[in-house]
mmCIF file of C-alpha atoms and ligand atoms in Angstrom:
data_model
loop_
_atom_site.group_PDB
_atom_site.id
_atom_site.type_symbol
_atom_site.label_atom_id
_atom_site.label_comp_id
_atom_site.label_asym_id
_atom_site.label_seq_id
_atom_site.Cartn_x
_atom_site.Cartn_y
_atom_site.Cartn_z
ATOM 1 C CA UNK A 1 186.109 98.617 71.567
ATOM 2 C CA UNK A 2 182.395 99.787 71.566
ATOM 3 C CA UNK A 3 182.197 98.284 68.199
ATOM 4 C CA UNK A 4 183.472 95.503 68.970
ATOM 5 C CA UNK A 5 180.712 94.754 72.083
ATOM 6 C CA UNK A 6 178.175 96.006 69.315
ATOM 7 C CA UNK A 7 178.983 92.756 67.115
ATOM 8 C CA UNK A 8 178.902 90.572 69.894
ATOM 9 C CA UNK A 9 176.077 91.589 70.912
ATOM 10 C CA UNK A 10 174.151 91.497 67.499
ATOM 11 C CA UNK A 11 174.936 87.964 66.961
ATOM 12 C CA UNK A 12 172.167 85.488 67.350
ATOM 13 C CA UNK A 13 174.178 83.177 70.013
ATOM 14 C CA UNK A 14 175.311 85.237 72.239
ATOM 15 C CA UNK A 15 171.507 86.824 73.065
ATOM 16 C CA UNK A 16 170.487 83.205 73.127
ATOM 17 C CA UNK A 17 173.023 82.075 75.567
ATOM 18 C CA UNK A 18 171.864 85.705 77.552
ATOM 19 C CA UNK A 19 168.277 84.725 77.304
ATOM 20 C CA UNK A 20 168.718 80.942 78.516
ATOM 21 C CA UNK A 21 170.580 82.065 81.625
ATOM 22 C CA UNK A 22 168.162 84.520 83.031
ATOM 23 C CA UNK A 23 165.141 81.725 81.431
ATOM 24 C CA UNK A 24 166.782 79.121 83.707
ATOM 25 C CA UNK A 25 166.842 81.233 86.466
ATOM 26 C CA UNK A 26 163.826 83.092 86.674
ATOM 27 C CA UNK A 27 162.466 79.077 86.441
ATOM 28 C CA UNK A 28 164.617 78.057 89.137
ATOM 29 C CA UNK A 29 163.082 81.122 91.505
ATOM 30 C CA UNK A 30 159.287 80.843 90.979
ATOM 31 C CA UNK A 31 157.954 77.458 90.311
ATOM 32 C CA UNK A 32 158.723 73.970 90.494
ATOM 33 C CA UNK A 33 157.892 70.497 88.160
ATOM 34 C CA UNK A 34 158.110 68.431 90.713
ATOM 35 C CA UNK A 35 159.061 67.603 94.670
ATOM 36 C CA UNK A 36 158.548 65.294 96.872
ATOM 37 C CA UNK A 37 156.865 66.825 100.777
ATOM 38 C CA UNK A 38 156.700 64.789 103.384
ATOM 39 C CA UNK A 39 153.059 63.869 103.359
ATOM 40 C CA UNK A 40 152.372 65.589 107.683
ATOM 41 C CA UNK A 41 153.110 68.489 105.426
ATOM 42 C CA UNK A 42 149.652 67.949 103.970
ATOM 43 C CA UNK A 43 148.389 67.316 106.894
ATOM 44 C CA UNK A 44 148.620 63.487 106.510
ATOM 45 C CA UNK A 45 148.256 61.501 109.599
ATOM 46 C CA UNK A 46 148.108 57.436 110.048
ATOM 47 C CA UNK A 47 146.438 55.759 107.201
ATOM 48 C CA UNK A 48 143.075 54.045 108.770
ATOM 49 C CA UNK A 49 140.185 52.200 108.237
ATOM 50 C CA UNK A 50 136.794 52.586 107.414
ATOM 51 C CA UNK A 51 133.770 51.256 107.126
ATOM 52 C CA UNK A 52 130.515 52.658 106.175
ATOM 53 C CA UNK A 53 126.915 50.860 105.777
ATOM 54 C CA UNK A 54 124.401 52.658 104.323
ATOM 55 C CA UNK A 55 121.349 51.674 101.904
ATOM 56 C CA UNK A 56 121.023 53.363 98.620
ATOM 57 C CA UNK A 57 117.397 53.628 96.316
ATOM 58 C CA UNK A 58 117.800 53.545 92.736
ATOM 59 C CA UNK A 59 113.912 54.484 91.718
ATOM 60 C CA UNK A 60 113.581 54.177 87.909
ATOM 61 C CA UNK A 61 109.403 54.976 88.527
ATOM 62 C CA UNK A 62 108.452 57.664 90.269
ATOM 63 C CA UNK A 63 107.252 61.298 90.108
ATOM 64 C CA UNK A 64 111.060 62.473 90.333
ATOM 65 C CA UNK A 65 113.449 59.134 89.503
ATOM 66 C CA UNK A 66 116.510 59.273 90.843
ATOM 67 C CA UNK A 67 117.820 57.349 87.658
ATOM 68 C CA UNK A 68 117.293 58.177 84.091
ATOM 69 C CA UNK A 69 117.997 56.543 81.067
ATOM 70 C CA UNK A 70 119.432 59.119 79.069
ATOM 71 C CA UNK A 71 121.123 57.249 76.045
ATOM 72 C CA UNK A 72 121.179 53.350 74.180
ATOM 73 C CA UNK A 73 121.926 51.338 71.386
ATOM 74 C CA UNK A 74 119.446 51.340 67.916
ATOM 75 C CA UNK A 75 119.324 47.558 69.149
ATOM 76 C CA UNK A 76 118.077 48.130 72.807
ATOM 77 C CA UNK A 77 115.283 46.022 74.052
ATOM 78 C CA UNK A 78 114.018 45.248 77.588
ATOM 79 C CA UNK A 79 114.780 41.814 77.049
ATOM 80 C CA UNK A 80 118.328 42.656 75.582
ATOM 81 C CA UNK A 81 119.322 45.943 77.440
ATOM 82 C CA UNK A 82 122.796 45.913 76.161
ATOM 83 C CA UNK A 83 123.872 49.509 75.935
ATOM 84 C CA UNK A 84 121.394 51.803 77.826
ATOM 85 C CA UNK A 85 123.028 54.099 79.876
ATOM 86 C CA UNK A 86 121.365 55.548 83.033
ATOM 87 C CA UNK A 87 122.405 58.862 85.333
ATOM 88 C CA UNK A 88 121.487 58.750 88.582
ATOM 89 C CA UNK A 89 121.786 60.917 91.917
ATOM 90 C CA UNK A 90 120.537 58.595 94.158
ATOM 91 C CA UNK A 91 119.640 58.555 97.707
ATOM 92 C CA UNK A 92 121.847 56.743 100.572
ATOM 93 C CA UNK A 93 120.020 56.624 103.394
ATOM 94 C CA UNK A 94 120.720 55.002 107.079
ATOM 95 C CA UNK A 95 118.370 52.104 107.118
ATOM 96 C CA UNK A 96 116.621 50.312 104.007
ATOM 97 C CA UNK A 97 113.719 52.761 105.055
ATOM 98 C CA UNK A 98 114.076 56.048 102.138
ATOM 99 C CA UNK A 99 112.677 58.708 104.650
ATOM 100 C CA UNK A 100 114.888 57.435 107.300
ATOM 101 C CA UNK A 101 118.150 59.813 107.580
ATOM 102 C CA UNK A 102 119.961 60.774 103.894
ATOM 103 C CA UNK A 103 124.124 59.903 104.742
ATOM 104 C CA UNK A 104 124.961 61.361 101.090
ATOM 105 C CA UNK A 105 124.070 60.906 96.769
ATOM 106 C CA UNK A 106 125.564 58.612 94.550
ATOM 107 C CA UNK A 107 126.205 60.695 91.359
ATOM 108 C CA UNK A 108 127.310 59.224 88.358
ATOM 109 C CA UNK A 109 126.129 56.869 85.897
ATOM 110 C CA UNK A 110 125.424 53.241 84.746
ATOM 111 C CA UNK A 111 125.562 51.430 81.563
ATOM 112 C CA UNK A 112 124.479 47.799 80.937
ATOM 113 C CA UNK A 113 127.812 46.309 79.327
ATOM 114 C CA UNK A 114 127.307 42.480 78.745
ATOM 115 C CA UNK A 115 125.206 41.230 75.665
ATOM 116 C CA UNK A 116 124.787 38.122 77.898
ATOM 117 C CA UNK A 117 124.071 38.814 81.258
ATOM 118 C CA UNK A 118 122.604 41.829 83.467
ATOM 119 C CA UNK A 119 125.893 43.468 83.907
ATOM 120 C CA UNK A 120 126.653 46.801 84.515
ATOM 121 C CA UNK A 121 129.812 49.235 84.464
ATOM 122 C CA UNK A 122 128.922 51.653 87.153
ATOM 123 C CA UNK A 123 131.281 55.338 87.378
ATOM 124 C CA UNK A 124 129.959 57.102 90.355
ATOM 125 C CA UNK A 125 130.782 59.082 93.086
ATOM 126 C CA UNK A 126 129.244 58.979 96.741
ATOM 127 C CA UNK A 127 129.019 63.026 97.817
ATOM 128 C CA UNK A 128 128.146 61.969 101.738
ATOM 129 C CA UNK A 129 126.187 64.409 103.928
ATOM 130 C CA UNK A 130 126.348 63.147 106.953
ATOM 131 C CA UNK A 131 129.094 64.251 110.220
ATOM 132 C CA UNK A 132 132.277 64.969 109.911
ATOM 133 C CA UNK A 133 132.045 62.852 105.877
ATOM 134 C CA UNK A 134 129.996 66.026 104.843
ATOM 135 C CA UNK A 135 131.586 67.674 102.013
ATOM 136 C CA UNK A 136 133.228 64.215 100.945
ATOM 137 C CA UNK A 137 133.390 62.054 98.518
ATOM 138 C CA UNK A 138 134.386 58.220 97.419
ATOM 139 C CA UNK A 139 134.438 57.458 93.396
ATOM 140 C CA UNK A 140 133.458 54.306 92.459
ATOM 141 C CA UNK A 141 134.293 52.588 88.953
ATOM 142 C CA UNK A 142 133.573 48.213 89.497
ATOM 143 C CA UNK A 143 131.707 45.873 87.303
ATOM 144 C CA UNK A 144 128.109 45.209 88.818
ATOM 145 C CA UNK A 145 126.321 41.675 87.594
ATOM 146 C CA UNK A 146 122.917 42.734 89.387
ATOM 147 C CA UNK A 147 121.342 39.274 89.883
ATOM 148 C CA UNK A 148 124.808 37.645 91.862
ATOM 149 C CA UNK A 149 124.213 37.786 95.249
ATOM 150 C CA UNK A 150 127.508 39.776 96.143
ATOM 151 C CA UNK A 151 128.894 42.852 93.882
ATOM 152 C CA UNK A 152 132.462 44.256 94.736
ATOM 153 C CA UNK A 153 133.255 47.498 93.105
ATOM 154 C CA UNK A 154 136.384 48.733 93.467
ATOM 155 C CA UNK A 155 137.291 52.429 95.212
ATOM 156 C CA UNK A 156 139.565 54.563 93.356
ATOM 157 C CA UNK A 157 140.231 57.574 94.678
ATOM 158 C CA UNK A 158 138.581 60.493 97.422
ATOM 159 C CA UNK A 159 138.616 64.209 98.121
ATOM 160 C CA UNK A 160 137.998 66.158 101.487
ATOM 161 C CA UNK A 161 138.416 63.404 104.408
ATOM 162 C CA UNK A 162 139.114 60.623 101.393
ATOM 163 C CA UNK A 163 142.390 62.331 99.859
ATOM 164 C CA UNK A 164 144.503 58.884 98.976
ATOM 165 C CA UNK A 165 141.372 56.877 99.120
ATOM 166 C CA UNK A 166 141.487 53.014 97.736
ATOM 167 C CA UNK A 167 139.265 50.393 98.837
ATOM 168 C CA UNK A 168 135.772 48.374 97.516
ATOM 169 C CA UNK A 169 132.292 48.443 98.270
ATOM 170 C CA UNK A 170 130.298 45.235 98.649
ATOM 171 C CA UNK A 171 126.782 45.547 97.120
ATOM 172 C CA UNK A 172 124.008 43.347 97.959
ATOM 173 C CA UNK A 173 120.398 43.696 97.165
ATOM 174 C CA UNK A 174 118.031 44.729 99.890
ATOM 175 C CA UNK A 175 114.557 44.687 97.615
ATOM 176 C CA UNK A 176 113.950 44.824 94.041
ATOM 177 C CA UNK A 177 110.644 45.293 92.531
ATOM 178 C CA UNK A 178 109.785 43.827 89.339
ATOM 179 C CA UNK A 179 107.170 45.748 88.793
ATOM 180 C CA UNK A 180 108.402 49.247 88.815
ATOM 181 C CA UNK A 181 112.403 48.536 88.276
ATOM 182 C CA UNK A 182 113.200 50.093 91.602
ATOM 183 C CA UNK A 183 115.836 48.699 93.891
ATOM 184 C CA UNK A 184 117.280 48.970 97.238
ATOM 185 C CA UNK A 185 121.300 48.213 97.389
ATOM 186 C CA UNK A 186 122.764 47.347 100.766
ATOM 187 C CA UNK A 187 126.646 49.105 100.412
ATOM 188 C CA UNK A 188 129.053 47.736 102.299
ATOM 189 C CA UNK A 189 132.184 50.399 101.868
ATOM 190 C CA UNK A 190 136.130 48.898 103.282
ATOM 191 C CA UNK A 191 138.382 52.306 102.645
ATOM 192 C CA UNK A 192 142.176 53.168 103.565
ATOM 193 C CA UNK A 193 142.223 56.627 103.382
ATOM 194 C CA UNK A 194 143.632 59.157 106.135
HETATM 195 C C1 NAG B 201 108.100 58.448 102.933
HETATM 196 O O1 NAG B 201 107.729 60.134 103.447
HETATM 197 C C2 NAG B 201 107.422 60.303 102.189
HETATM 198 C C3 NAG B 201 106.822 62.118 102.138
HETATM 199 O O2 NAG B 201 106.831 62.640 103.665
HETATM 200 C C4 NAG B 201 105.671 59.806 101.960
HETATM 201 O O3 NAG B 201 104.646 60.320 101.578
HETATM 202 C C5 NAG B 201 106.391 58.301 101.929
HETATM 203 O O4 NAG B 201 104.711 57.440 101.844
HETATM 204 C C6 NAG B 201 107.224 57.628 102.674
HETATM 205 N N1 NAG B 201 107.492 56.797 102.652
HETATM 206 C C7 NAG B 201 107.813 55.638 103.477
HETATM 207 C C8 NAG B 201 107.750 54.027 102.952
HETATM 208 O O5 NAG B 201 107.297 55.403 104.324
HETATM 209 C C1 NAG B 202 126.780 69.643 105.471
HETATM 210 O O1 NAG B 202 127.643 70.682 105.075
HETATM 211 C C2 NAG B 202 126.424 71.606 104.503
HETATM 212 C C3 NAG B 202 127.435 72.946 103.763
HETATM 213 O O2 NAG B 202 128.442 73.459 104.947
HETATM 214 C C4 NAG B 202 125.610 72.404 105.297
HETATM 215 O O3 NAG B 202 124.484 73.297 104.991
HETATM 216 C C5 NAG B 202 124.464 71.426 106.028
HETATM 217 O O4 NAG B 202 123.519 71.605 107.316
HETATM 218 C C6 NAG B 202 125.584 69.817 106.586
HETATM 219 N N1 NAG B 202 124.863 68.715 106.865
HETATM 220 C C7 NAG B 202 124.563 68.078 107.999
HETATM 221 C C8 NAG B 202 123.936 67.133 107.796
HETATM 222 O O5 NAG B 202 125.860 68.033 108.302
HETATM 223 C C1 NAG B 203 132.404 66.835 96.670
HETATM 224 O O1 NAG B 203 131.604 66.666 96.289
HETATM 225 C C2 NAG B 203 130.470 67.871 96.464
HETATM 226 C C3 NAG B 203 129.339 67.848 95.163
HETATM 227 O O2 NAG B 203 128.360 66.641 96.128
HETATM 228 C C4 NAG B 203 131.314 69.219 95.951
HETATM 229 O O3 NAG B 203 130.673 70.136 96.399
HETATM 230 C C5 NAG B 203 132.225 68.882 96.951
HETATM 231 O O4 NAG B 203 133.354 69.785 96.692
HETATM 232 C C6 NAG B 203 133.273 67.469 96.900
HETATM 233 N N1 NAG B 203 134.291 67.444 98.156
HETATM 234 C C7 NAG B 203 135.276 67.905 98.070
HETATM 235 C C8 NAG B 203 136.428 67.934 99.130
HETATM 236 O O5 NAG B 203 136.121 68.129 96.771
#
């Protein structure tokens, strides 16, 4: 009898069956790969639409520029800027005046992405610092043809109060200094979130 059991235990298929039984059992007990929680279990109530309005300061020329070129193509020139890549930490203020209330920063990258016009790929986050938005972020991914009067960029997501965000941002140049390259851009952001 003992001999037979020993023979069974030492057989590989028998061991594997035992092992897989226990590992399946452990998986069910301790973790899951996918499930369907109710939105309220994440604290999500009704979806709402918010409209944010602020001014974006792209400061290229200053003692402490907020927009710095970090890369370019060998063929990039002032008259043919295709290939230039700029990193920004641009202040967002409530009025066009740079010294008005700071509501956040636009942090990310823009790159000259067209060979025939001043059109940029913009990838950045709005990191908000004001009121109930303090600490929440929105992520922007869009095309910006800077000489168009209105440009529309996609809001592709968010965090904090902007979890599950989606929407769009309208950008309008408020002032552009040809000599310094510094720009103030008015933003209207329309975003659905909870
Ligand atoms: C903003 O404040 C700084 C520092 O106080 C000052 O140097 C600058 O002239 C002000 N800018 C404007 C547009 O008022
Ligand atoms: C935003 O939050 C930070 C950290 O919680 C805090 O230090 C700061 O004072 C807040 N700013 C505003 C404008 O409420
Ligand atoms: C939003 O961005 C800030 C950085 O500005 C970061 O510290 C914070 O964790 C982000 N907020 C959330 C809710 O992820």
